[in-house]
Amino acid sequence: MNNSAPTFARQDNLKFFRTLNSRVNNYFKENNIKKTGNWQLHLKAVILFAVFLTPYFLILTLNMPFWVMLLLSIVMGVGMAGVGMNVMHDGNHGSYSTKSWINKFMGGTIYVLAGNVYNWQVQHNVLHHTYTNIPGHDEDLDAGRIIRFTEHAEWHSFHRFQHYYSVFLYGLLTFNWAITTDFKQMRNYIKRKLSYGEPKSPKILWTTLIITKIIYASIWIVLPMVIGITWWKVLVGFFVMHYTTGLILSIVFQLAHVVDHTTNPAPNELGEMENTWAIHQLYTTTNFAPKNAIVNWYTGGLNHQIEHHIFPHISHIHYGKIAKIVKETARECNLPYYEYKTMRSAIVAHFKHLRDLGMKPELAV
């Protein structure tokens, strides 16, 4: 990753964000509602935590066939992904509640998901939200050599098959969080002196990481073994749970940024981007299935990525309403507003895009 951060244009169509921000603020004032979550989000949190944790307690307390345990592990993975997209995500963006301690608590649920607050806030809030889809700065585009997410990435012959094998790798996302990614990210971010909010000392960050990892392993691996579940069953169930979560999260994330409509703009030789930050989000982000109630509910509004990227401090429960404002304002300013009407069409577009990126560059049209 490049050390020098790109800067965004300041004079390019400032009318867009000023007008949009004014209209969105007026929407909340006129309707006398807060930008944070409400009872709908609180109820959703209870439901998703129940889906996530109830199967775990059933596995601990009931004697059941292994195949039933695996099914419950899949259910836990579905609940785990739901908690991450709805509760943890809003909490770490400060949009779950008007009270900072509630946001901190809800953001801290990432520890139950095998992640780390510091790493996630730097990687997601700072790098991804600031430098969306910019190669070398947005780590969401970095899959090592195995997957080529942009035309700027080095091409290898095996990339010709990445639209086939990538989906199998997507499931490893949170499993890697649990065992390797957090340690690598923390070392890298501390070395680069990155932070979100008030910086903390490296000793506190490393101590928190190690302690939470020990607690996590104790809850999800050690405790089931202690009560008598065979070790290999525990490990298989643990992997299945994480694989389910990783597959869901990866696909949802990729549909918003790695499709044919979105761009991967790079800064010029002076490190300057062509557009302002808000307009940059329109070119690098897309929505999907905006009218699908189930997708809206379960993904925590992550199918409304355009609204989320421009207004990350507004809770996802409002995205469906302000989307109309964003779309109208973008059109008035002759700016793009990308969206796929269905999740199926977005998935097809993503893997088609991976296929195109997997072609040898000189052969690609």
CSV table of N, CA and C in Angstrom, one decimal, residues 182-341:
chain,number,residue,atom,x,y,z
A,182,ASP,N,-6.0,-10.2,12.0
A,182,ASP,CA,-6.0,-9.1,13.0
A,182,ASP,C,-4.6,-8.9,13.4
A,183,PHE,N,-3.7,-9.9,13.5
A,183,PHE,CA,-2.4,-9.7,14.0
A,183,PHE,C,-1.5,-9.0,12.9
A,184,LYS,N,-1.8,-9.3,11.7
A,184,LYS,CA,-1.0,-8.7,10.6
A,184,LYS,C,-1.5,-7.2,10.4
A,185,GLN,N,-2.8,-7.0,10.5
A,185,GLN,CA,-3.3,-5.6,10.4
A,185,GLN,C,-2.8,-4.7,11.5
A,186,MET,N,-2.9,-5.2,12.7
A,186,MET,CA,-2.5,-4.4,13.9
A,186,MET,C,-1.0,-4.0,13.8
A,187,ARG,N,-0.1,-4.9,13.4
A,187,ARG,CA,1.3,-4.6,13.2
A,187,ARG,C,1.5,-3.5,12.2
A,188,ASN,N,0.8,-3.7,11.1
A,188,ASN,CA,0.9,-2.7,10.0
A,188,ASN,C,0.3,-1.3,10.3
A,189,TYR,N,-0.9,-1.3,11.0
A,189,TYR,CA,-1.5,0.0,11.3
A,189,TYR,C,-0.7,0.7,12.4
A,190,ILE,N,-0.2,0.0,13.3
A,190,ILE,CA,0.5,0.7,14.4
A,190,ILE,C,1.8,1.2,13.8
A,191,LYS,N,2.5,0.5,12.9
A,191,LYS,CA,3.7,1.0,12.3
A,191,LYS,C,3.4,2.2,11.5
A,192,ARG,N,2.3,2.3,10.8
A,192,ARG,CA,1.9,3.5,10.0
A,192,ARG,C,1.3,4.6,10.9
A,193,LYS,N,1.1,4.3,12.2
A,193,LYS,CA,0.5,5.3,13.1
A,193,LYS,C,-0.9,5.7,12.6
A,194,LEU,N,-1.7,4.7,12.2
A,194,LEU,CA,-3.1,5.0,11.8
A,194,LEU,C,-4.0,4.8,13.0
A,195,SER,N,-5.1,5.6,13.0
A,195,SER,CA,-6.1,5.5,14.1
A,195,SER,C,-7.4,6.1,13.6
A,196,TYR,N,-8.4,5.7,14.4
A,196,TYR,CA,-9.8,6.3,14.1
A,196,TYR,C,-10.2,6.9,15.5
A,197,GLY,N,-10.3,8.2,15.5
A,197,GLY,CA,-10.6,8.8,16.8
A,197,GLY,C,-9.3,9.0,17.6
A,198,GLU,N,-9.5,9.0,18.9
A,198,GLU,CA,-8.3,9.2,19.8
A,198,GLU,C,-7.3,8.0,19.7
A,199,PRO,N,-6.1,8.3,19.4
A,199,PRO,CA,-5.1,7.2,19.3
A,199,PRO,C,-4.9,6.5,20.7
A,200,LYS,N,-4.6,5.2,20.6
A,200,LYS,CA,-4.3,4.5,21.8
A,200,LYS,C,-2.9,3.9,21.7
A,201,SER,N,-2.3,3.7,22.9
A,201,SER,CA,-0.9,3.2,22.9
A,201,SER,C,-0.8,1.8,22.3
A,202,PRO,N,0.3,1.4,21.6
A,202,PRO,CA,0.4,0.1,21.1
A,202,PRO,C,0.3,-1.0,22.2
A,203,LYS,N,0.7,-0.7,23.4
A,203,LYS,CA,0.6,-1.7,24.4
A,203,LYS,C,-0.8,-2.1,24.7
A,204,ILE,N,-1.7,-1.0,24.8
A,204,ILE,CA,-3.1,-1.3,25.1
A,204,ILE,C,-3.8,-2.0,23.9
A,205,LEU,N,-3.4,-1.6,22.7
A,205,LEU,CA,-4.0,-2.3,21.5
A,205,LEU,C,-3.6,-3.7,21.4
A,206,TRP,N,-2.3,-4.0,21.6
A,206,TRP,CA,-1.9,-5.4,21.6
A,206,TRP,C,-2.4,-6.3,22.7
A,207,THR,N,-2.5,-5.7,23.9
A,207,THR,CA,-3.0,-6.4,25.1
A,207,THR,C,-4.5,-6.7,24.8
A,208,THR,N,-5.3,-5.7,24.3
A,208,THR,CA,-6.7,-5.9,24.0
A,208,THR,C,-6.8,-7.0,23.0
A,209,LEU,N,-6.0,-7.0,22.0
A,209,LEU,CA,-6.1,-8.0,20.9
A,209,LEU,C,-5.9,-9.4,21.5
A,210,ILE,N,-4.8,-9.6,22.2
A,210,ILE,CA,-4.5,-10.9,22.7
A,210,ILE,C,-5.5,-11.4,23.7
A,211,ILE,N,-6.0,-10.6,24.6
A,211,ILE,CA,-6.9,-11.0,25.6
A,211,ILE,C,-8.3,-11.4,25.0
A,212,THR,N,-8.7,-10.6,24.0
A,212,THR,CA,-10.0,-10.9,23.4
A,212,THR,C,-9.9,-12.1,22.5
A,213,LYS,N,-8.7,-12.4,21.9
A,213,LYS,CA,-8.6,-13.6,21.2
A,213,LYS,C,-8.6,-14.8,22.1
A,214,ILE,N,-8.0,-14.7,23.2
A,214,ILE,CA,-8.0,-15.8,24.2
A,214,ILE,C,-9.5,-16.1,24.7
A,215,ILE,N,-10.2,-15.0,25.0
A,215,ILE,CA,-11.6,-15.2,25.4
A,215,ILE,C,-12.4,-15.8,24.3
A,216,TYR,N,-12.2,-15.3,23.1
A,216,TYR,CA,-13.0,-15.8,22.0
A,216,TYR,C,-12.7,-17.3,21.8
A,217,ALA,N,-11.5,-17.7,21.8
A,217,ALA,CA,-11.1,-19.2,21.6
A,217,ALA,C,-11.7,-20.0,22.8
A,218,SER,N,-11.7,-19.4,24.0
A,218,SER,CA,-12.2,-20.1,25.1
A,218,SER,C,-13.7,-20.4,25.0
A,219,ILE,N,-14.4,-19.4,24.5
A,219,ILE,CA,-15.9,-19.5,24.4
A,219,ILE,C,-16.3,-20.5,23.2
A,220,TRP,N,-15.7,-20.3,22.1
A,220,TRP,CA,-16.1,-21.1,20.9
A,220,TRP,C,-15.4,-22.4,20.7
A,221,ILE,N,-14.3,-22.6,21.3
A,221,ILE,CA,-13.5,-23.8,21.0
A,221,ILE,C,-13.3,-24.6,22.3
A,222,VAL,N,-12.7,-24.0,23.3
A,222,VAL,CA,-12.4,-24.7,24.5
A,222,VAL,C,-13.6,-25.1,25.3
A,223,LEU,N,-14.6,-24.3,25.5
A,223,LEU,CA,-15.8,-24.6,26.3
A,223,LEU,C,-16.5,-25.8,25.8
A,224,PRO,N,-16.8,-25.8,24.5
A,224,PRO,CA,-17.5,-27.0,23.9
A,224,PRO,C,-16.8,-28.3,24.1
A,225,MET,N,-15.4,-28.2,24.1
A,225,MET,CA,-14.6,-29.4,24.3
A,225,MET,C,-14.7,-29.9,25.8
A,226,VAL,N,-14.7,-28.9,26.7
A,226,VAL,CA,-14.7,-29.1,28.1
A,226,VAL,C,-16.0,-29.8,28.5
A,227,ILE,N,-17.1,-29.5,27.9
A,227,ILE,CA,-18.4,-30.1,28.2
A,227,ILE,C,-18.6,-31.5,27.6
A,228,GLY,N,-17.6,-31.9,26.7
A,228,GLY,CA,-17.6,-33.2,26.2
A,228,GLY,C,-17.9,-33.4,24.7
A,229,ILE,N,-17.9,-32.3,24.0
A,229,ILE,CA,-18.1,-32.5,22.5
A,229,ILE,C,-16.7,-32.8,21.9
A,230,THR,N,-16.7,-33.8,21.1
A,230,THR,CA,-15.4,-34.3,20.4
A,230,THR,C,-14.7,-33.1,19.7
A,231,TRP,N,-13.4,-33.1,19.9
A,231,TRP,CA,-12.6,-31.9,19.4
A,231,TRP,C,-12.8,-31.7,17.9
A,232,TRP,N,-12.9,-32.7,17.1
A,232,TRP,CA,-13.0,-32.5,15.7
A,232,TRP,C,-14.3,-32.0,15.3
A,233,LYS,N,-15.3,-32.4,16.0
A,233,LYS,CA,-16.7,-31.9,15.8
A,233,LYS,C,-16.7,-30.4,16.1
A,234,VAL,N,-16.1,-30.0,17.2
A,234,VAL,CA,-16.0,-28.6,17.5
A,234,VAL,C,-15.3,-27.7,16.5
A,235,LEU,N,-14.2,-28.2,16.0
A,235,LEU,CA,-13.4,-27.5,15.0
A,235,LEU,C,-14.2,-27.4,13.7
A,236,VAL,N,-14.8,-28.5,13.3
A,236,VAL,CA,-15.6,-28.5,12.0
A,236,VAL,C,-16.7,-27.5,12.1
A,237,GLY,N,-17.5,-27.6,13.2
A,237,GLY,CA,-18.6,-26.7,13.5
A,237,GLY,C,-18.1,-25.2,13.5
A,238,PHE,N,-17.0,-25.0,14.1
A,238,PHE,CA,-16.4,-23.6,14.2
A,238,PHE,C,-16.1,-23.1,12.8
A,239,PHE,N,-15.5,-24.0,11.9
A,239,PHE,CA,-15.2,-23.6,10.6
A,239,PHE,C,-16.4,-23.4,9.7
A,240,VAL,N,-17.4,-24.2,9.9
A,240,VAL,CA,-18.7,-24.1,9.1
A,240,VAL,C,-19.4,-22.8,9.5
A,241,MET,N,-19.4,-22.4,10.7
A,241,MET,CA,-20.0,-21.2,11.2
A,241,MET,C,-19.3,-20.0,10.5
A,242,HIS,N,-18.0,-20.0,10.6
A,242,HIS,CA,-17.2,-18.9,10.0
A,242,HIS,C,-17.3,-18.9,8.5
A,243,TYR,N,-17.3,-20.0,7.9
A,243,TYR,CA,-17.4,-20.1,6.4
A,243,TYR,C,-18.7,-19.5,5.9
A,244,THR,N,-19.8,-19.8,6.6
A,244,THR,CA,-21.1,-19.2,6.3
A,244,THR,C,-21.1,-17.7,6.4
A,245,THR,N,-20.5,-17.2,7.5
A,245,THR,CA,-20.5,-15.8,7.8
A,245,THR,C,-19.6,-15.1,6.7
A,246,GLY,N,-18.4,-15.7,6.5
A,246,GLY,CA,-17.5,-15.0,5.5
A,246,GLY,C,-18.1,-15.0,4.1
A,247,LEU,N,-18.8,-16.0,3.7
A,247,LEU,CA,-19.4,-16.1,2.4
A,247,LEU,C,-20.5,-15.0,2.2
A,248,ILE,N,-21.3,-14.8,3.2
A,248,ILE,CA,-22.3,-13.8,3.2
A,248,ILE,C,-21.7,-12.4,3.2
A,249,LEU,N,-20.8,-12.1,4.1
A,249,LEU,CA,-20.2,-10.8,4.2
A,249,LEU,C,-19.5,-10.4,2.9
A,250,SER,N,-18.7,-11.4,2.4
A,250,SER,CA,-17.9,-11.1,1.2
A,250,SER,C,-18.7,-10.8,0.0
A,251,ILE,N,-19.7,-11.6,-0.2
A,251,ILE,CA,-20.6,-11.3,-1.4
A,251,ILE,C,-21.3,-10.0,-1.3
A,252,VAL,N,-21.8,-9.7,-0.1
A,252,VAL,CA,-22.5,-8.4,0.1
A,252,VAL,C,-21.5,-7.2,-0.2
A,253,PHE,N,-20.3,-7.3,0.4
A,253,PHE,CA,-19.4,-6.3,0.2
A,253,PHE,C,-19.0,-6.1,-1.3
A,254,GLN,N,-18.7,-7.2,-2.0
A,254,GLN,CA,-18.2,-7.2,-3.3
A,254,GLN,C,-19.3,-6.6,-4.3
A,255,LEU,N,-20.5,-6.9,-4.0
A,255,LEU,CA,-21.6,-6.4,-4.9
A,255,LEU,C,-21.7,-4.9,-5.0
A,256,ALA,N,-21.1,-4.2,-4.0
A,256,ALA,CA,-21.2,-2.8,-3.9
A,256,ALA,C,-20.0,-2.1,-4.6
A,257,HIS,N,-18.9,-2.8,-4.8
A,257,HIS,CA,-17.7,-2.1,-5.3
A,257,HIS,C,-17.0,-2.8,-6.4
A,258,VAL,N,-17.2,-4.1,-6.5
A,258,VAL,CA,-16.4,-4.8,-7.6
A,258,VAL,C,-17.4,-5.3,-8.6
A,259,VAL,N,-17.9,-4.4,-9.4
A,259,VAL,CA,-18.8,-4.7,-10.5
A,259,VAL,C,-18.4,-3.9,-11.7
A,260,ASP,N,-19.0,-4.1,-12.8
A,260,ASP,CA,-18.6,-3.4,-14.1
A,260,ASP,C,-18.9,-1.9,-14.1
A,261,HIS,N,-19.9,-1.4,-13.3
A,261,HIS,CA,-20.2,0.0,-13.3
A,261,HIS,C,-19.2,0.8,-12.6
A,262,THR,N,-18.7,0.3,-11.4
A,262,THR,CA,-17.9,1.1,-10.6
A,262,THR,C,-16.5,1.2,-11.1
A,263,THR,N,-15.8,2.3,-10.8
A,263,THR,CA,-14.4,2.6,-11.3
A,263,THR,C,-13.4,2.4,-10.2
A,264,ASN,N,-12.1,2.4,-10.6
A,264,ASN,CA,-11.0,2.3,-9.7
A,264,ASN,C,-10.1,3.5,-10.0
A,265,PRO,N,-10.5,4.7,-9.8
A,265,PRO,CA,-9.7,5.9,-10.1
A,265,PRO,C,-8.4,6.0,-9.3
A,266,ALA,N,-7.3,6.4,-10.0
A,266,ALA,CA,-6.1,6.5,-9.3
A,266,ALA,C,-5.7,8.0,-9.3
A,267,PRO,N,-5.0,8.5,-8.3
A,267,PRO,CA,-4.5,9.9,-8.2
A,267,PRO,C,-3.5,10.2,-9.4
A,268,ASN,N,-3.4,11.4,-9.7
A,268,ASN,CA,-2.4,11.8,-10.7
A,268,ASN,C,-1.0,11.9,-10.1
A,269,GLU,N,-0.1,12.3,-10.9
A,269,GLU,CA,1.3,12.3,-10.4
A,269,GLU,C,1.5,13.2,-9.2
A,270,LEU,N,0.6,14.1,-8.9
A,270,LEU,CA,0.7,15.0,-7.7
A,270,LEU,C,-0.1,14.4,-6.5
A,271,GLY,N,-0.7,13.2,-6.7
A,271,GLY,CA,-1.4,12.6,-5.7
A,271,GLY,C,-2.8,13.2,-5.5
A,272,GLU,N,-3.4,13.8,-6.6
A,272,GLU,CA,-4.7,14.4,-6.5
A,272,GLU,C,-5.7,13.6,-7.3
A,273,MET,N,-6.9,13.5,-6.7
A,273,MET,CA,-8.0,12.8,-7.4
A,273,MET,C,-8.8,13.8,-8.2
A,274,GLU,N,-9.4,13.2,-9.2
A,274,GLU,CA,-10.2,14.1,-10.2
A,274,GLU,C,-11.4,14.7,-9.5
A,275,ASN,N,-12.1,14.0,-8.7
A,275,ASN,CA,-13.4,14.5,-8.1
A,275,ASN,C,-13.3,14.8,-6.6
A,276,THR,N,-14.3,15.5,-6.2
A,276,THR,CA,-14.5,15.7,-4.7
A,276,THR,C,-14.8,14.3,-4.1
A,277,TRP,N,-14.7,14.2,-2.8
A,277,TRP,CA,-14.9,13.0,-2.1
A,277,TRP,C,-16.3,12.4,-2.3
A,278,ALA,N,-17.3,13.3,-2.2
A,278,ALA,CA,-18.7,12.8,-2.3
A,278,ALA,C,-19.0,12.3,-3.7
A,279,ILE,N,-18.5,13.0,-4.7
A,279,ILE,CA,-18.7,12.6,-6.1
A,279,ILE,C,-17.9,11.3,-6.4
A,280,HIS,N,-16.8,11.2,-5.8
A,280,HIS,CA,-16.0,10.0,-5.9
A,280,HIS,C,-16.8,8.7,-5.5
A,281,GLN,N,-17.6,8.9,-4.4
A,281,GLN,CA,-18.4,7.8,-3.9
A,281,GLN,C,-19.4,7.3,-4.9
A,282,LEU,N,-19.9,8.2,-5.7
A,282,LEU,CA,-20.9,7.9,-6.7
A,282,LEU,C,-20.3,7.1,-7.9
A,283,TYR,N,-19.1,7.3,-8.2
A,283,TYR,CA,-18.4,6.6,-9.3
A,283,TYR,C,-17.9,5.2,-8.8
A,284,THR,N,-17.7,5.1,-7.5
A,284,THR,CA,-17.0,3.8,-7.0
A,284,THR,C,-17.9,2.9,-6.3
A,285,THR,N,-19.2,3.3,-6.2
A,285,THR,CA,-20.2,2.5,-5.4
A,285,THR,C,-21.5,2.2,-6.1
A,286,THR,N,-22.1,1.1,-5.8
A,286,THR,CA,-23.4,0.8,-6.4
A,286,THR,C,-24.3,0.2,-5.4
A,287,ASN,N,-25.6,0.4,-5.6
A,287,ASN,CA,-26.6,-0.2,-4.8
A,287,ASN,C,-27.1,-1.5,-5.5
A,288,PHE,N,-27.8,-2.3,-4.7
A,288,PHE,CA,-28.4,-3.5,-5.3
A,288,PHE,C,-29.7,-3.9,-4.5
A,289,ALA,N,-30.6,-4.4,-5.2
A,289,ALA,CA,-31.9,-4.9,-4.6
A,289,ALA,C,-32.5,-3.8,-3.7
A,290,PRO,N,-32.6,-2.6,-4.1
A,290,PRO,CA,-33.1,-1.5,-3.2
A,290,PRO,C,-34.6,-1.7,-2.7
A,291,LYS,N,-35.4,-2.4,-3.5
A,291,LYS,CA,-36.8,-2.6,-3.1
A,291,LYS,C,-37.1,-3.9,-2.5
A,292,ASN,N,-36.0,-4.7,-2.3
A,292,ASN,CA,-36.2,-6.1,-1.7
A,292,ASN,C,-36.2,-5.9,-0.1
A,293,ALA,N,-37.4,-6.1,0.5
A,293,ALA,CA,-37.5,-5.9,1.9
A,293,ALA,C,-36.6,-6.8,2.8
A,294,ILE,N,-36.5,-8.1,2.3
A,294,ILE,CA,-35.7,-9.0,3.0
A,294,ILE,C,-34.2,-8.6,3.0
A,295,VAL,N,-33.7,-8.3,1.8
A,295,VAL,CA,-32.3,-7.9,1.6
A,295,VAL,C,-32.1,-6.6,2.4
A,296,ASN,N,-33.0,-5.7,2.4
A,296,ASN,CA,-32.8,-4.4,3.1
A,296,ASN,C,-32.7,-4.7,4.6
A,297,TRP,N,-33.6,-5.6,5.1
A,297,TRP,CA,-33.6,-5.9,6.6
A,297,TRP,C,-32.3,-6.6,7.0
A,298,TYR,N,-32.0,-7.7,6.3
A,298,TYR,CA,-30.9,-8.5,6.7
A,298,TYR,C,-29.5,-7.9,6.5
A,299,THR,N,-29.3,-7.2,5.4
A,299,THR,CA,-27.9,-6.7,5.1
A,299,THR,C,-27.6,-5.4,5.9
A,300,GLY,N,-28.6,-4.9,6.7
A,300,GLY,CA,-28.3,-3.7,7.4
A,300,GLY,C,-28.1,-2.5,6.5
A,301,GLY,N,-28.9,-2.5,5.4
A,301,GLY,CA,-28.8,-1.4,4.5
A,301,GLY,C,-27.5,-1.4,3.6
A,302,LEU,N,-26.7,-2.4,3.7
A,302,LEU,CA,-25.5,-2.4,2.9
A,302,LEU,C,-25.8,-2.6,1.4
A,303,ASN,N,-27.0,-2.9,1.1
A,303,ASN,CA,-27.4,-2.8,-0.3
A,303,ASN,C,-27.6,-1.4,-0.8
A,304,HIS,N,-27.7,-0.5,0.2
A,304,HIS,CA,-27.8,1.0,-0.1
A,304,HIS,C,-26.4,1.6,0.1
A,305,GLN,N,-25.4,1.1,-0.5
A,305,GLN,CA,-24.0,1.5,-0.3
A,305,GLN,C,-23.7,2.9,-0.6
A,306,ILE,N,-24.4,3.4,-1.6
A,306,ILE,CA,-24.2,4.8,-2.0
A,306,ILE,C,-24.6,5.8,-0.9
A,307,GLU,N,-25.8,5.5,-0.3
A,307,GLU,CA,-26.2,6.3,0.9
A,307,GLU,C,-25.3,6.1,2.1
A,308,HIS,N,-24.9,4.9,2.3
A,308,HIS,CA,-24.0,4.6,3.4
A,308,HIS,C,-22.7,5.3,3.3
A,309,HIS,N,-22.1,5.3,2.1
A,309,HIS,CA,-20.8,5.9,1.9
A,309,HIS,C,-20.8,7.4,2.0
A,310,ILE,N,-21.9,8.0,1.5
A,310,ILE,CA,-21.9,9.5,1.6
A,310,ILE,C,-22.4,9.9,3.0
A,311,PHE,N,-23.2,9.1,3.7
A,311,PHE,CA,-23.7,9.5,5.1
A,311,PHE,C,-23.4,8.3,6.0
A,312,PRO,N,-22.2,8.0,6.3
A,312,PRO,CA,-21.9,6.8,7.2
A,312,PRO,C,-22.3,7.0,8.6
A,313,HIS,N,-22.6,8.2,9.0
A,313,HIS,CA,-23.0,8.4,10.4
A,313,HIS,C,-24.5,8.5,10.6
A,314,ILE,N,-25.2,8.1,9.5
A,314,ILE,CA,-26.7,8.0,9.6
A,314,ILE,C,-27.0,6.5,9.6
A,315,SER,N,-27.9,6.1,10.5
A,315,SER,CA,-28.2,4.7,10.6
A,315,SER,C,-28.8,4.1,9.4
A,316,HIS,N,-28.5,2.8,9.1
A,316,HIS,CA,-29.0,2.2,7.9
A,316,HIS,C,-30.5,2.1,7.8
A,317,ILE,N,-31.2,2.2,8.9
A,317,ILE,CA,-32.7,2.1,8.8
A,317,ILE,C,-33.3,3.3,8.1
A,318,HIS,N,-32.5,4.3,7.8
A,318,HIS,CA,-33.1,5.5,7.1
A,318,HIS,C,-32.7,5.5,5.6
A,319,TYR,N,-31.8,4.6,5.2
A,319,TYR,CA,-31.3,4.6,3.8
A,319,TYR,C,-32.4,4.6,2.7
A,320,GLY,N,-33.4,3.7,3.0
A,320,GLY,CA,-34.4,3.6,2.0
A,320,GLY,C,-35.1,4.9,1.7
A,321,LYS,N,-35.3,5.7,2.7
A,321,LYS,CA,-35.9,7.0,2.5
A,321,LYS,C,-35.0,8.1,1.9
A,322,ILE,N,-33.8,8.2,2.4
A,322,ILE,CA,-32.9,9.2,1.8
A,322,ILE,C,-32.4,8.8,0.5
A,323,ALA,N,-32.5,7.6,0.1
A,323,ALA,CA,-32.0,7.2,-1.3
A,323,ALA,C,-32.7,7.9,-2.4
A,324,LYS,N,-34.0,8.2,-2.2
A,324,LYS,CA,-34.7,9.0,-3.2
A,324,LYS,C,-34.1,10.4,-3.3
A,325,ILE,N,-33.7,11.0,-2.2
A,325,ILE,CA,-33.1,12.3,-2.2
A,325,ILE,C,-31.7,12.3,-2.9
A,326,VAL,N,-31.0,11.3,-2.6
A,326,VAL,CA,-29.6,11.1,-3.2
A,326,VAL,C,-29.7,10.9,-4.7
A,327,LYS,N,-30.6,10.0,-5.1
A,327,LYS,CA,-30.8,9.7,-6.5
A,327,LYS,C,-31.2,11.0,-7.3
A,328,GLU,N,-32.2,11.7,-6.8
A,328,GLU,CA,-32.7,12.9,-7.4
A,328,GLU,C,-31.6,14.0,-7.5
A,329,THR,N,-30.9,14.2,-6.5
A,329,THR,CA,-29.8,15.2,-6.5
A,329,THR,C,-28.7,14.8,-7.4
A,330,ALA,N,-28.3,13.6,-7.5
A,330,ALA,CA,-27.3,13.1,-8.4
A,330,ALA,C,-27.7,13.4,-9.9
A,331,ARG,N,-29.0,13.1,-10.2
A,331,ARG,CA,-29.5,13.3,-11.6
A,331,ARG,C,-29.5,14.8,-11.9
A,332,GLU,N,-29.9,15.6,-11.0
A,332,GLU,CA,-29.9,17.1,-11.2
A,332,GLU,C,-28.5,17.6,-11.5
A,333,CYS,N,-27.5,17.0,-10.9
A,333,CYS,CA,-26.1,17.4,-11.1
A,333,CYS,C,-25.4,16.6,-12.2
A,334,ASN,N,-26.2,15.9,-13.0
A,334,ASN,CA,-25.7,15.0,-14.1
A,334,ASN,C,-24.6,14.1,-13.6
A,335,LEU,N,-24.8,13.5,-12.5
A,335,LEU,CA,-23.8,12.5,-11.9
A,335,LEU,C,-24.5,11.1,-11.9
A,336,PRO,N,-23.6,10.1,-11.9
A,336,PRO,CA,-24.2,8.7,-11.9
A,336,PRO,C,-24.8,8.3,-10.6
A,337,TYR,N,-25.7,7.4,-10.7
A,337,TYR,CA,-26.2,6.7,-9.5
A,337,TYR,C,-26.5,5.3,-9.9
A,338,TYR,N,-25.5,4.4,-9.6
A,338,TYR,CA,-25.5,3.1,-10.1
A,338,TYR,C,-26.3,2.2,-9.1
A,339,GLU,N,-27.2,1.3,-9.7
A,339,GLU,CA,-27.9,0.3,-8.9
A,339,GLU,C,-28.4,-0.8,-9.7
A,340,TYR,N,-28.4,-2.0,-9.1
A,340,TYR,CA,-28.9,-3.2,-9.7
A,340,TYR,C,-30.3,-3.4,-9.1
A,341,LYS,N,-31.3,-3.7,-9.9
A,341,LYS,CA,-32.6,-3.8,-9.3
A,341,LYS,C,-32.8,-5.0,-8.5
